[in-house]
XYZ file of C-alpha atoms in Angstrom:
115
model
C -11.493 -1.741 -4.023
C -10.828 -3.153 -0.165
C -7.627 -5.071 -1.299
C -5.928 -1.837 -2.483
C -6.931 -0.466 0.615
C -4.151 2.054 2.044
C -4.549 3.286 5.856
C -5.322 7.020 5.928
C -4.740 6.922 9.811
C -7.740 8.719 11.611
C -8.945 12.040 11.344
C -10.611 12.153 14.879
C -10.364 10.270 17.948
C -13.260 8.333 16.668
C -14.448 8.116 13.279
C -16.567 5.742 12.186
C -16.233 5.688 8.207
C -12.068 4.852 9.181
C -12.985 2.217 11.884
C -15.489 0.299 9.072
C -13.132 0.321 6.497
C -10.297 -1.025 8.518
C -12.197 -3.763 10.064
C -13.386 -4.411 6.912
C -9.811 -4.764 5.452
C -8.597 -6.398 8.312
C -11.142 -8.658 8.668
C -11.835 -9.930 5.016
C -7.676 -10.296 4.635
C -7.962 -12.885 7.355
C -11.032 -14.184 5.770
C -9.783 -14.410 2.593
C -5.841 -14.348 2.739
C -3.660 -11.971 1.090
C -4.971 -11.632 -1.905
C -8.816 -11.262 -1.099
C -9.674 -14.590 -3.082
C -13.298 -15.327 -2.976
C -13.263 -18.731 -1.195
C -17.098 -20.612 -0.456
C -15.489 -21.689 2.715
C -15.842 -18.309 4.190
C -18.967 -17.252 2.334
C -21.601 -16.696 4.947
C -24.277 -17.798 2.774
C -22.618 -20.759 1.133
C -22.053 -22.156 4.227
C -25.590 -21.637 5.864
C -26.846 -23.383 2.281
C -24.548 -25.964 3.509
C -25.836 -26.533 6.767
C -29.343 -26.371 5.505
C -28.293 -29.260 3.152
C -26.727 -31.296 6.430
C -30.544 -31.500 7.597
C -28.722 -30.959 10.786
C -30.374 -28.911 13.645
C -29.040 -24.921 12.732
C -28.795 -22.382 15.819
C -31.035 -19.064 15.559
C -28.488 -16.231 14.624
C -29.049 -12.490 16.425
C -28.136 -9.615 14.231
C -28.322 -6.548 15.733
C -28.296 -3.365 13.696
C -28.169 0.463 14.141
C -30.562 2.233 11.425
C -28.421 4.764 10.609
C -25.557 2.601 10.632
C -23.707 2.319 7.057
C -23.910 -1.538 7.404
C -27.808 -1.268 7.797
C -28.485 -2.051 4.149
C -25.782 -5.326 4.291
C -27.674 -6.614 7.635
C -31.046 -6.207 5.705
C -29.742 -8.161 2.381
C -28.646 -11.280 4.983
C -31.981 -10.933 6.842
C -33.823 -11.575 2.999
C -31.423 -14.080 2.037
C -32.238 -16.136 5.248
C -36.121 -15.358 4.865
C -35.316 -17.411 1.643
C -33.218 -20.374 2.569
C -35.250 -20.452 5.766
C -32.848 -19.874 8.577
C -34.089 -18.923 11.850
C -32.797 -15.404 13.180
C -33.655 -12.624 14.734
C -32.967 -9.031 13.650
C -32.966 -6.228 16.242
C -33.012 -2.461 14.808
C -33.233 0.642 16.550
C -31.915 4.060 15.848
C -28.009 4.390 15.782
C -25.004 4.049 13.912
C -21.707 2.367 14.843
C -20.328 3.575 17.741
C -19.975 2.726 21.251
C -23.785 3.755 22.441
C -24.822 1.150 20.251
C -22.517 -1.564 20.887
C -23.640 -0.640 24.797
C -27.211 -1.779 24.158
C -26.636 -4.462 21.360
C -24.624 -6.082 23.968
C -27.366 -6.511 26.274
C -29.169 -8.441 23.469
C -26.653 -10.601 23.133
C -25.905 -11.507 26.454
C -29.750 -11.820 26.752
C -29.727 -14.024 23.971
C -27.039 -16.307 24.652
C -28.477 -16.547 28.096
């Protein structure tokens, strides 16, 4: 469970499994406060359904994905879920996990993106 989450410290100058779950930890305590309290405010999904609802104009997300990367099977589940509700994205695999090599060329998408 990522609330009782207790930092190991890291085995290696890099390693990738540590880095995850403490940006994982990290970033769902902000998300959802001290106590990990599911909250539809910061549910991804509840608040695209949202925006859908507004009938407003929605932006065309980028997700950008390694296939080897342990968040590969999350970034596929969004990718259906916005097939779905009909959101417009983009979804850009390639070979790779989560490491820097990656981040190196997903960058370039981005910037090419946002650009």
């Amino acid at each position: 469970e990522l609330a009782a989450w207790q930092d190991p410290g890291r085995s290696a100058p890099y390693d990738e499994a540590y880095e995850l779950q403490r940006s994982l930890y990290f970033g769902c305590r902000s998300a959802y406060g001290e106590n990990f309290t599911y909250n539809p405010s910061n549910d991804l999904l509840a608040l695209a359904k949202k925006a859908l609802a507004s009938g407003l104009p929605l932006p065309e997300i980028l997700l950008t994905c390694g296939t080897e990367d342990i968040l590969y099977d999350v970034n596929r589940h969004y990718c259906q879920a916005f097939d779905r509700l009909g959101l417009p994205y983009q979804f850009h695999q390639w070979p790779g996990i989560h490491d820097w090599k990656f981040w190196d060329e997903s960058l370039r998408d981005y910037i090419q993106f946002f650009c």
